[in-house]
Amino acid sequence: MNLDVAVYTGNMEDGLKVAKDISLQGVDLIISRGITAELIRKGVDVPVVDINVSAFDVYQSMLPHLKEKKRIGVVGHEDIIRKSKYINSSLQLNVSFFAIANLNNIDEIIVATKANDIEVIIGDTTACESAMQHGLRSSLVNSGIDSVINALQYAVATHDYLVQKATSASKLQAVLDTMDCGALVASPSGAILHYNMTAKKTFSEHTLLNAPTMNSFFPKTDWASVANGSRKFVQDIVFVQNSRFSILIQPHGHENKVEYITCTFHDAKRVKNLENSFRRSEAKKALSAKHNFGSILHKSPAMGESVKKAQKYCKTESNILLVGETGTGKELFAQSIHNSSSRAKNNFVAINCGALSEDLLESELFGYEEGAFTGALKGGKTGVFELAHNGTLFLDEINATSQKLQTRLLRTLQEREIRRVGSNVVLPVNVRVIAASNTPLDEEVYNGSFRMDLFFRLSVLDITIPPLRQRSDDIYNLFNFFLGEHCSRHSIPVPAVSANTKKSLLAYPWPGNVRELRNFAEKYAILYPEVITPGTPQSWITKSLQPDLQGTLEEITASILQKVLEEESGNISRAARRMGISRNTFRKKL
């Protein structure tokens, strides 16, 4: 194999003595076997590679005695015992096994083999020597050429890895010294193994030279919980030498064993500047408000009153509650209010509370730290409250939130601060909240499904958006607007609208409101000149919801809701939206 390998002989303690002598000469690796290898590994600070015994090696030692039909006992360490059991099981032999726990019990084991009428001992040098002293025949398990070659190949790979690791460490040192943050590397016991140039500039020479530990740098930080594996990280704000630092302590190792910990720290003022910069960059990526009051097409007095209220509310900083059926344009109002307010240059973020489960909604609202739960993104995630900092947050379908989440929302609105899931750090936020409900929220309060204190906090200013059936003056104008919009998008001529079609538009109740009208306009533009009337797509719903009018009102209502739930594949959120009620109300009536 063209390797520079020096061979020395020595068994157990003698082998350890030889290993100590040659380690002083600067050898990179030591190869040995069995108990001798274990002693060297404990007594010498040099990597030790084992020559593992193969099952074939064990069988070769057994074979002559098997032919003589002798009672065989295998005595040795774990590796020889394991391979022997494999041979015994595969070939259905009658072999006994005696594991050596430590060097002091070898003679006891050999005496035990005699008591079991064992005639031949199979094992390593130690076992064979003891067998001879007790008058037993023995056969040494020799390592075959394949076992030795495997050990040499593994030793070469280990050596290459250590060289590569040392080279990487040298490169890492250079990289760490160019970092503008401080960096410390410590053992699990807290002893500082390395620090970079920034740390050297930050801390006194006395602290660095006198056996530095994590306690000497950060005495009030719970770094030990990271070192013992009970926490995945520690993030904290600390004072060192009258300066304020933001620190992050993390574990490193493999197979759930912490081998060392790292601590990086920044000046707190710089962290605040970076946070503000990050918020600005994230705001650009987040959902922005595209609409203003000019987007709200209306002629009806009812909608005109709602728009006037919204325009008046733009000049305030108070929270606003929008109440209206699904499809009436609540987000259109929210965006218009934002764009006409003093927060228009900042971020507008919208989230549908009814579309997410409780846990997922909580993490979306408040964000989470890395490792907060299974599946959490590396580096954590910024919540919508943070993204909407200095801007507006639109909470659609607020009536679908749970009592637990309502409690946390109330505290956030009161204290104007949030805490990410999995974090102990409190972050101040400056957010104007516009909430929306597709059912009267005061009824939810009366039913006990919505907190009264949160209701009052959200409804400082309120706007009721009328359904389309109450603003018949707007239906035909909106239809023509959507029709032209869809024809332009599909590059088709704008079709004529007959008197009968106009009459149908005004007669239909539009349960889906403006959203349904927009969809019907698109269908009309594409299918024209085929005669279609509004409501056709919903005919199957009407048919499927024909209830059995037997029983009480509550039973009939439950029957209808059950059918809707089945048609929505068991999705309560979709079923509740379709019926125009909240999730909680849907559950109660069901």
Coordinates of C-alpha atoms in Angstrom, one line a residue:
M1 CA 0.0 0.0 0.0
N2 CA 3.1 2.3 0.0
L3 CA 2.4 3.6 3.5
D4 CA 4.9 4.8 6.0
V5 CA 4.0 2.4 8.8
A6 CA 6.2 1.4 11.8
V7 CA 5.3 -1.9 13.5
Y8 CA 5.8 -2.3 17.3
T9 CA 4.9 -5.3 19.5
G10 CA 3.3 -5.1 22.9
N11 CA 0.3 -6.6 24.6
M12 CA -2.0 -4.7 27.0
E13 CA 0.1 -2.7 29.5
D14 CA 3.3 -3.4 27.5
G15 CA 1.5 -2.2 24.4
L16 CA 0.4 1.0 26.2
K17 CA 4.0 1.7 27.3
V18 CA 5.2 1.4 23.7
A19 CA 2.4 3.6 22.5
K20 CA 3.3 6.3 25.1
D21 CA 6.9 6.2 23.9
I22 CA 6.2 6.5 20.2
S23 CA 3.6 9.2 20.8
L24 CA 6.4 11.4 22.0
Q25 CA 8.1 10.9 18.7
G26 CA 5.2 12.6 16.9
V27 CA 3.2 9.8 15.3
D28 CA -0.1 10.8 13.7
L29 CA -2.1 7.6 14.3
I30 CA -1.8 4.3 16.2
I31 CA -3.4 1.1 15.0
S32 CA -4.0 -1.7 17.5
R33 CA -6.5 -4.4 18.4
G34 CA -8.9 -5.5 21.2
I35 CA -8.1 -4.6 24.8
T36 CA -4.7 -3.3 23.9
A37 CA -6.4 -0.7 21.6
E38 CA -8.8 0.3 24.4
L39 CA -5.9 0.8 26.9
I40 CA -4.0 2.9 24.4
R41 CA -7.0 5.0 23.6
K42 CA -7.5 5.9 27.3
G43 CA -3.8 6.5 28.0
V44 CA -2.4 8.3 24.9
D45 CA -3.6 11.5 23.3
V46 CA -3.3 10.2 19.8
P47 CA -6.1 8.9 17.5
V48 CA -6.4 5.1 17.7
V49 CA -7.8 2.9 14.9
D50 CA -9.0 -0.6 15.7
I51 CA -8.2 -3.7 13.7
N52 CA -11.6 -5.3 13.7
V53 CA -11.9 -9.1 13.7
S54 CA -14.0 -10.5 10.8
A55 CA -16.4 -13.4 11.2
F56 CA -14.2 -15.3 8.8
D57 CA -11.2 -14.8 11.2
V58 CA -13.2 -16.2 14.1
Y59 CA -14.4 -19.2 11.9
Q60 CA -10.8 -19.9 10.9
S61 CA -9.8 -20.3 14.6
M62 CA -12.8 -22.5 15.3
L63 CA -12.5 -24.8 12.3
P64 CA -9.9 -27.3 13.5
H65 CA -11.7 -27.8 16.8
L66 CA -15.1 -28.1 15.1
K67 CA -13.7 -31.0 13.1
E68 CA -12.6 -32.6 16.3
K69 CA -16.1 -32.0 17.8
K70 CA -14.6 -30.2 20.8
R71 CA -16.7 -28.1 23.1
I72 CA -15.7 -24.5 22.2
G73 CA -15.9 -21.4 24.4
V74 CA -15.3 -18.0 22.9
V75 CA -13.7 -15.6 25.4
G76 CA -13.1 -11.9 24.4
H77 CA -14.2 -8.4 24.0
E78 CA -17.4 -7.3 22.4
D79 CA -16.3 -7.4 18.8
I80 CA -15.1 -11.0 18.9
I81 CA -18.2 -12.1 20.8
R82 CA -20.5 -10.4 18.3
K83 CA -18.8 -12.0 15.3
S84 CA -18.7 -15.4 17.0
K85 CA -22.5 -15.3 17.7
Y86 CA -23.0 -14.5 14.0
I87 CA -21.0 -17.6 13.0
N88 CA -22.8 -19.8 15.7
S89 CA -26.2 -18.7 14.4
S90 CA -25.5 -19.0 10.7
L91 CA -23.9 -22.4 10.9
Q92 CA -26.1 -23.7 13.8
L93 CA -23.1 -24.6 16.0
N94 CA -23.0 -25.3 19.7
V95 CA -20.6 -22.7 20.9
S96 CA -20.6 -20.9 24.3
F97 CA -19.7 -17.2 24.8
F98 CA -17.9 -15.4 27.7
A99 CA -17.5 -11.7 27.4
I100 CA -14.5 -9.9 29.1
A101 CA -15.8 -6.9 31.1
N102 CA -12.3 -5.8 32.3
L103 CA -8.8 -7.2 32.5
N104 CA -9.2 -8.2 36.2
N105 CA -11.9 -10.8 35.6
I106 CA -10.2 -12.9 32.8
D107 CA -9.1 -15.7 35.2
E108 CA -12.6 -15.9 36.7
I109 CA -14.0 -16.3 33.2
I110 CA -11.6 -19.0 32.3
V111 CA -12.4 -20.9 35.6
A112 CA -16.1 -20.5 34.6
T113 CA -15.5 -22.1 31.2
K114 CA -13.9 -25.1 32.9
A115 CA -17.0 -25.5 35.1
N116 CA -19.1 -25.5 31.9
D117 CA -16.9 -28.4 30.5
I118 CA -15.4 -26.2 27.8
E119 CA -12.5 -28.0 26.1
V120 CA -11.0 -25.3 23.8
I121 CA -10.9 -21.5 24.3
I122 CA -11.1 -19.2 21.3
G123 CA -10.0 -15.6 21.9
D124 CA -7.4 -13.0 21.8
T125 CA -3.9 -13.1 23.3
T126 CA -5.0 -12.4 26.9
A127 CA -7.7 -15.1 26.9
C128 CA -5.3 -17.7 25.3
E129 CA -2.6 -17.0 27.8
S130 CA -5.0 -17.4 30.8
A131 CA -6.4 -20.6 29.3
M132 CA -2.9 -22.1 29.0
Q133 CA -2.3 -21.2 32.7
H134 CA -5.4 -23.1 33.7
G135 CA -4.5 -26.2 31.5
L136 CA -7.0 -25.5 28.7
R137 CA -6.3 -25.7 25.0
S138 CA -6.7 -22.4 23.2
S139 CA -6.7 -21.0 19.7
L140 CA -5.8 -17.4 19.0
V141 CA -8.1 -15.4 16.7
N142 CA -5.7 -13.9 14.1
S143 CA -6.7 -10.9 12.1
G144 CA -6.7 -11.8 8.4
I145 CA -5.2 -9.7 5.7
D146 CA -8.5 -8.1 4.8
S147 CA -9.0 -6.9 8.4
V148 CA -5.6 -5.4 8.5
I149 CA -6.0 -3.7 5.1
N150 CA -9.4 -2.3 6.2
A151 CA -7.8 -0.8 9.3
L152 CA -5.0 0.7 7.3
Q153 CA -7.4 2.2 4.8
Y154 CA -9.5 3.6 7.6
A155 CA -6.4 5.1 9.3
V156 CA -5.4 6.8 6.0
A157 CA -8.9 8.3 5.7
T158 CA -8.8 9.4 9.3
H159 CA -5.4 11.0 8.8
D160 CA -6.6 12.8 5.7
Y161 CA -9.7 14.0 7.6
L162 CA -7.6 15.4 10.5
V163 CA -5.3 17.2 8.0
Q164 CA -8.3 18.6 6.3
K165 CA -9.8 19.6 9.6
A166 CA -6.6 21.4 10.7
T167 CA -6.5 23.2 7.3
S168 CA -10.2 24.2 7.7
A169 CA -9.5 25.4 11.2
S170 CA -6.7 27.6 9.9
K171 CA -9.0 29.0 7.3
L172 CA -11.8 29.5 9.8
Q173 CA -9.4 31.4 12.0
A174 CA -8.7 33.8 9.2
V175 CA -12.4 34.2 8.5
L176 CA -13.3 34.8 12.1
D177 CA -10.7 37.4 12.5
T178 CA -12.3 39.4 9.6
M179 CA -15.7 39.3 11.2
D180 CA -17.0 42.6 12.6
C181 CA -18.8 40.7 15.4
G182 CA -17.2 39.1 18.4
A183 CA -16.8 35.4 18.4
L184 CA -15.9 32.9 21.2
V185 CA -15.5 29.1 21.0
A186 CA -15.8 27.2 24.3
S187 CA -15.8 23.6 25.5
P188 CA -19.0 22.2 27.1
S189 CA -17.5 23.0 30.5
G190 CA -17.3 26.6 29.5
A191 CA -13.5 26.9 29.0
I192 CA -12.7 29.4 26.2
L193 CA -10.9 27.6 23.4
H194 CA -10.7 30.4 20.9
Y195 CA -11.6 34.1 20.4
N196 CA -11.3 36.3 17.4
M197 CA -9.7 39.7 17.0
T198 CA -13.0 41.6 17.7
A199 CA -13.4 39.8 21.0
K200 CA -9.8 40.7 21.8
K201 CA -10.5 44.3 21.2
T202 CA -13.8 44.2 23.2
F203 CA -12.5 42.5 26.4
S204 CA -9.6 43.4 28.7
E205 CA -6.3 41.7 28.3
H206 CA -6.6 40.4 31.9
T207 CA -9.8 38.6 31.1
L208 CA -8.3 36.9 28.1
L209 CA -5.1 35.8 29.6
N210 CA -6.3 34.4 33.0
A211 CA -8.0 31.1 32.1
P212 CA -11.0 32.7 30.4
T213 CA -14.4 31.0 30.7
M214 CA -17.9 31.7 29.6
N215 CA -18.6 32.8 33.2
S216 CA -15.8 35.4 33.1
F217 CA -17.2 36.9 29.9
F218 CA -21.0 36.5 30.4
P219 CA -21.6 35.6 34.1
K220 CA -25.4 36.2 33.9
T221 CA -26.1 34.2 30.8
D222 CA -27.5 30.7 30.9
W223 CA -24.8 29.2 28.5
A224 CA -24.8 26.0 30.4
S225 CA -28.3 25.0 29.2
V226 CA -26.9 25.1 25.6
A227 CA -23.7 23.1 26.6
N228 CA -25.7 20.3 28.3
G229 CA -28.1 20.1 25.3
S230 CA -31.3 21.2 27.1
R231 CA -31.7 24.3 24.9
K232 CA -30.9 24.7 21.2
F233 CA -29.7 28.3 21.6
V234 CA -29.6 31.2 24.0
Q235 CA -30.3 34.7 22.8
D236 CA -29.9 37.6 25.2
I237 CA -29.0 41.2 25.8
V238 CA -26.1 41.6 28.3
F239 CA -24.0 44.4 29.8
V240 CA -20.2 43.9 29.6
Q241 CA -17.8 46.6 30.8
N242 CA -20.6 49.2 30.7
S243 CA -21.5 48.3 27.1
R244 CA -24.7 46.6 25.9
F245 CA -24.4 43.5 23.6
S246 CA -26.7 41.2 21.8
I247 CA -25.4 37.7 22.1
L248 CA -26.3 34.3 20.5
I249 CA -25.0 31.1 22.0
Q250 CA -25.3 27.8 20.0
P251 CA -24.2 24.2 20.4
H252 CA -22.2 22.2 17.9
G253 CA -21.4 18.5 17.6
H254 CA -22.9 15.3 16.2
E255 CA -25.2 12.5 17.2
N256 CA -26.9 14.8 19.8
K257 CA -23.6 15.2 21.7
V258 CA -22.4 18.8 22.3
E259 CA -18.7 19.0 21.5
Y260 CA -18.3 22.8 21.7
I261 CA -20.4 25.9 21.9
T262 CA -20.0 29.2 20.0
C263 CA -21.0 32.7 21.2
T264 CA -21.3 35.6 18.8
F265 CA -22.0 39.1 20.0
H266 CA -22.8 42.5 18.5
D267 CA -23.0 46.0 19.8
A268 CA -26.7 46.5 20.7
K269 CA -26.9 49.9 18.8
R270 CA -25.7 48.2 15.6
V271 CA -28.3 45.4 16.0
K272 CA -31.1 48.0 16.3
N273 CA -29.9 49.7 13.1
L274 CA -29.7 46.4 11.3
E275 CA -33.2 45.5 12.6
N276 CA -34.6 48.7 11.2
S277 CA -32.9 48.1 7.9
F278 CA -34.2 44.6 7.8
R279 CA -37.8 45.7 8.5
R280 CA -37.6 48.2 5.6
S281 CA -36.3 45.6 3.2
E282 CA -38.9 43.1 4.3
A283 CA -41.6 45.7 3.9
K284 CA -40.8 46.1 0.3
K285 CA -41.3 42.4 -0.3
A286 CA -44.5 42.1 1.7
L287 CA -48.0 42.8 0.4
S288 CA -48.5 46.5 -0.3
A289 CA -51.8 48.4 -0.6
K290 CA -52.7 48.8 -4.3
H291 CA -56.1 50.4 -4.0
N292 CA -57.5 53.8 -2.9
F293 CA -61.0 55.3 -2.5
G294 CA -61.1 55.9 -6.2
S295 CA -61.2 52.1 -6.6
I296 CA -64.6 51.9 -4.7
L297 CA -67.1 52.3 -7.4
H298 CA -70.5 53.4 -6.0
K299 CA -73.6 55.6 -6.5
S300 CA -75.8 54.2 -3.7
P301 CA -76.3 56.3 -0.6
A302 CA -75.5 53.3 1.7
M303 CA -72.1 52.8 0.2
G304 CA -71.5 56.5 0.1
E305 CA -72.0 56.8 3.9
S306 CA -69.5 53.9 4.5
V307 CA -66.9 55.6 2.2
K308 CA -67.3 59.0 4.0
K309 CA -66.8 57.3 7.4
A310 CA -63.6 55.6 6.1
Q311 CA -62.2 58.8 4.7
K312 CA -62.8 60.5 8.0
Y313 CA -61.1 57.6 9.9
C314 CA -58.0 58.0 7.7
K315 CA -56.9 61.0 9.7
T316 CA -56.7 59.0 13.0
E317 CA -54.4 56.3 14.4
S318 CA -57.2 54.4 16.1
N319 CA -58.0 50.7 15.3
I320 CA -60.9 50.1 12.9
L321 CA -63.4 47.3 12.6
L322 CA -64.9 46.6 9.2
V323 CA -68.1 44.5 9.2
G324 CA -69.6 43.1 6.0
E325 CA -70.6 39.9 4.3
T326 CA -68.1 37.9 2.3
G327 CA -67.3 39.6 -1.0
T328 CA -68.4 43.2 0.0
G329 CA -64.9 44.6 -0.4
K330 CA -63.5 44.8 3.2
E331 CA -59.9 44.6 2.1
L332 CA -60.5 47.3 -0.6
F333 CA -61.6 49.6 2.3
A334 CA -58.6 48.6 4.4
Q335 CA -56.1 49.4 1.6
S336 CA -57.9 52.7 0.8
I337 CA -57.7 53.8 4.4
H338 CA -54.0 52.9 4.6
N339 CA -53.1 54.7 1.4
S340 CA -54.9 57.8 2.6
S341 CA -53.3 57.8 6.1
S342 CA -50.0 59.1 7.4
R343 CA -48.8 55.5 7.2
A344 CA -49.1 55.2 3.4
K345 CA -45.4 55.2 2.8
N346 CA -44.9 52.2 5.1
N347 CA -46.0 48.6 4.8
F348 CA -49.6 47.2 4.5
V349 CA -49.8 43.6 5.4
A350 CA -53.0 41.5 5.2
I351 CA -53.7 38.0 6.7
N352 CA -56.8 35.9 6.6
C353 CA -57.3 34.6 10.2
G354 CA -60.0 32.1 9.0
A355 CA -57.7 30.3 6.5
L356 CA -55.1 29.1 9.0
S357 CA -55.1 26.7 12.0
E358 CA -54.6 28.2 15.5
D359 CA -50.9 27.2 15.8
L360 CA -50.0 28.3 12.3
L361 CA -51.9 31.6 12.6
E362 CA -50.0 32.3 15.9
S363 CA -46.6 31.8 14.2
E364 CA -47.7 33.9 11.2
L365 CA -48.9 36.7 13.4
F366 CA -46.0 36.9 15.8
G367 CA -43.2 35.0 14.0
Y368 CA -41.0 32.3 15.6
E369 CA -37.4 31.6 16.4
E370 CA -35.3 28.9 14.8
G371 CA -36.0 25.5 16.5
A372 CA -39.2 26.7 18.1
F373 CA -41.1 23.7 16.8
T374 CA -40.7 20.8 14.3
G375 CA -40.5 22.1 10.8
A376 CA -39.5 25.7 11.9
L377 CA -37.4 27.4 9.2
K378 CA -33.7 27.8 9.8
G379 CA -33.2 31.3 11.1
G380 CA -36.8 31.6 12.3
K381 CA -39.5 33.7 10.6
T382 CA -40.7 37.3 10.9
G383 CA -44.3 37.6 11.9
V384 CA -46.8 40.0 10.2
F385 CA -46.9 42.3 13.2
E386 CA -43.1 42.9 12.7
L387 CA -43.6 43.3 8.9
A388 CA -46.3 45.9 9.5
H389 CA -44.1 47.9 11.9
N390 CA -45.0 51.7 11.4
G391 CA -47.6 50.6 8.9
T392 CA -51.0 48.9 8.8
L393 CA -52.0 45.3 9.6
F394 CA -55.3 44.0 8.1
L395 CA -56.7 41.1 10.1
D396 CA -59.4 39.6 7.9
E397 CA -62.0 37.2 9.4
I398 CA -61.0 38.1 12.9
N399 CA -64.2 36.4 14.1
A400 CA -62.6 33.0 13.2
T401 CA -59.8 33.3 15.8
S402 CA -59.8 31.2 19.0
Q403 CA -60.1 32.5 22.5
K404 CA -56.5 31.7 23.2
L405 CA -55.3 33.8 20.2
Q406 CA -57.7 36.5 21.1
T407 CA -56.1 36.8 24.5
R408 CA -52.7 37.2 22.9
L409 CA -53.9 39.7 20.3
L410 CA -55.5 41.8 23.1
R411 CA -52.2 41.9 25.0
T412 CA -50.3 42.9 21.8
L413 CA -52.7 45.7 21.1
Q414 CA -52.6 47.0 24.7
E415 CA -48.8 46.8 25.2
R416 CA -47.8 47.5 21.6
E417 CA -45.2 44.8 21.8
I418 CA -44.8 41.2 20.6
R419 CA -42.8 38.1 21.5
R420 CA -41.9 35.5 18.8
V421 CA -42.9 31.9 19.4
G422 CA -40.0 30.2 21.2
S423 CA -38.3 33.5 22.2
N424 CA -38.0 35.5 25.5
V425 CA -37.2 38.7 23.7
V426 CA -39.9 41.3 23.6
L427 CA -40.1 43.5 20.5
P428 CA -41.9 46.9 20.4
V429 CA -44.2 47.4 17.4
N430 CA -46.0 50.4 16.1
V431 CA -48.9 49.0 14.1
R432 CA -52.4 50.3 13.2
V433 CA -54.8 47.3 13.1
I434 CA -57.8 47.2 10.7
A435 CA -59.8 44.1 11.5
A436 CA -62.7 42.7 9.5
S437 CA -65.5 40.3 10.3
N438 CA -68.0 38.7 7.9
T439 CA -70.6 38.5 10.8
P440 CA -71.7 41.1 13.3
L441 CA -68.9 40.9 15.9
D442 CA -71.2 42.0 18.7
E443 CA -73.3 38.9 18.2
E444 CA -70.1 36.8 18.5
V445 CA -69.5 38.6 21.8
Y446 CA -73.0 37.9 23.0
N447 CA -72.7 34.2 22.0
G448 CA -69.4 34.0 24.0
S449 CA -67.2 33.1 21.1
F450 CA -65.4 36.5 21.0
R451 CA -63.8 38.4 23.9
M452 CA -65.7 41.5 24.8
D453 CA -62.5 43.4 25.8
L454 CA -60.9 42.6 22.4
F455 CA -64.0 43.7 20.6
F456 CA -63.9 47.1 22.3
R457 CA -60.2 47.4 21.5
L458 CA -60.7 46.6 17.8
S459 CA -63.9 48.6 17.3
V460 CA -62.8 52.0 18.4
L461 CA -63.9 53.1 15.0
D462 CA -66.3 50.8 13.0
I463 CA -67.6 50.7 9.5
T464 CA -70.5 48.5 8.2
I465 CA -70.1 47.8 4.5
P466 CA -73.6 47.1 2.9
P467 CA -74.2 43.9 0.9
L468 CA -74.7 44.3 -2.8
R469 CA -78.5 43.6 -2.5
Q470 CA -78.8 46.8 -0.5
R471 CA -77.0 48.9 -3.1
S472 CA -79.0 48.1 -6.2
D473 CA -77.9 51.5 -7.7
D474 CA -74.4 50.1 -8.0
I475 CA -75.0 46.7 -9.5
Y476 CA -75.3 47.6 -13.2
N477 CA -72.4 50.1 -13.1
L478 CA -70.2 47.5 -11.4
F479 CA -71.2 44.8 -13.9
N480 CA -70.3 47.1 -16.8
F481 CA -66.9 48.0 -15.2
F482 CA -66.0 44.3 -14.6
L483 CA -67.2 43.3 -18.1
G484 CA -64.9 45.8 -19.7
E485 CA -62.0 44.8 -17.4
H486 CA -62.4 41.1 -18.3
C487 CA -62.8 41.8 -22.0
S488 CA -59.6 43.8 -22.1
R489 CA -57.7 41.1 -20.2
H490 CA -59.0 38.3 -22.6
S491 CA -58.7 40.6 -25.7
I492 CA -62.3 40.1 -26.7
P493 CA -65.0 42.7 -27.7
V494 CA -67.2 44.1 -25.0
P495 CA -70.6 42.3 -25.5
A496 CA -74.0 44.0 -25.4
V497 CA -76.1 43.8 -22.3
S498 CA -79.8 43.2 -23.0
A499 CA -82.7 44.7 -21.0
N500 CA -83.6 41.2 -19.8
T501 CA -80.0 40.7 -18.6
K502 CA -80.1 44.0 -16.7
K503 CA -83.4 43.0 -15.1
S504 CA -81.9 39.7 -14.0
L505 CA -78.9 41.4 -12.5
L506 CA -81.1 43.7 -10.4
A507 CA -83.4 40.9 -9.4
Y508 CA -80.7 38.4 -8.2
P509 CA -79.8 38.7 -4.4
W510 CA -76.0 38.2 -5.0
P511 CA -75.1 36.2 -1.9
G512 CA -71.5 36.4 -2.9
N513 CA -71.7 40.1 -3.3
V514 CA -69.2 42.1 -5.4
R515 CA -66.9 39.1 -5.8
E516 CA -69.7 37.0 -7.2
L517 CA -70.7 39.8 -9.6
R518 CA -67.1 40.1 -10.8
N519 CA -67.0 36.4 -11.5
F520 CA -70.3 36.5 -13.3
A521 CA -69.1 39.3 -15.5
E522 CA -66.1 37.3 -16.6
K523 CA -68.3 34.3 -17.4
Y524 CA -70.7 36.6 -19.4
A525 CA -67.8 38.0 -21.4
I526 CA -66.4 34.6 -22.3
L527 CA -69.7 32.8 -23.1
Y528 CA -71.6 35.6 -24.9
P529 CA -73.8 35.4 -27.0
E530 CA -75.0 32.4 -25.0
V531 CA -77.9 33.4 -22.8
I532 CA -76.9 33.1 -19.2
T533 CA -78.4 34.6 -16.1
P534 CA -76.9 35.2 -12.6
G535 CA -77.5 32.5 -10.1
T536 CA -77.1 29.6 -12.6
P537 CA -73.9 28.3 -11.0
Q538 CA -75.7 28.3 -7.6
S539 CA -78.7 26.2 -8.8
W540 CA -77.0 23.0 -7.6
I541 CA -76.4 24.5 -4.2
T542 CA -80.1 25.4 -3.9
K543 CA -81.1 21.9 -4.8
S544 CA -78.5 20.2 -2.5
L545 CA -79.6 22.4 0.4
Q546 CA -83.3 21.5 0.3
P547 CA -83.7 20.5 4.0
D548 CA -86.1 18.0 5.5
L549 CA -88.5 20.3 7.2
Q550 CA -89.2 17.9 9.9
G551 CA -88.2 18.7 13.5
T552 CA -87.3 21.9 15.4
L553 CA -85.7 25.0 13.9
E554 CA -82.3 24.0 15.5
E555 CA -82.5 20.5 13.9
I556 CA -83.4 21.9 10.5
T557 CA -80.5 24.4 10.7
A558 CA -78.1 21.7 11.8
S559 CA -79.2 19.5 8.9
I560 CA -78.4 22.3 6.4
L561 CA -75.0 23.0 8.0
Q562 CA -74.1 19.3 7.9
K563 CA -74.9 19.2 4.2
V564 CA -72.7 22.2 3.5
L565 CA -69.9 20.7 5.6
E566 CA -70.0 17.5 3.6
E567 CA -70.0 19.4 0.3
E568 CA -66.9 21.3 1.5
S569 CA -65.1 18.0 2.4
G570 CA -65.3 18.7 6.1
N571 CA -63.5 22.1 5.9
I572 CA -65.3 24.1 8.6
S573 CA -63.7 27.4 7.5
R574 CA -64.9 27.1 3.9
A575 CA -68.4 25.9 5.1
A576 CA -68.7 28.8 7.5
R577 CA -67.7 31.4 4.9
R578 CA -70.2 29.9 2.5
M579 CA -73.0 30.3 5.0
G580 CA -71.8 33.8 6.0
I581 CA -71.2 32.9 9.7
S582 CA -68.1 32.5 11.9
R583 CA -66.4 29.1 12.5
N584 CA -67.4 29.2 16.2
T585 CA -71.1 30.0 15.3
F586 CA -71.0 27.2 12.7
R587 CA -69.8 24.7 15.3
K588 CA -72.4 25.7 17.8
K589 CA -75.3 25.6 15.4
L590 CA -74.0 22.2 14.0

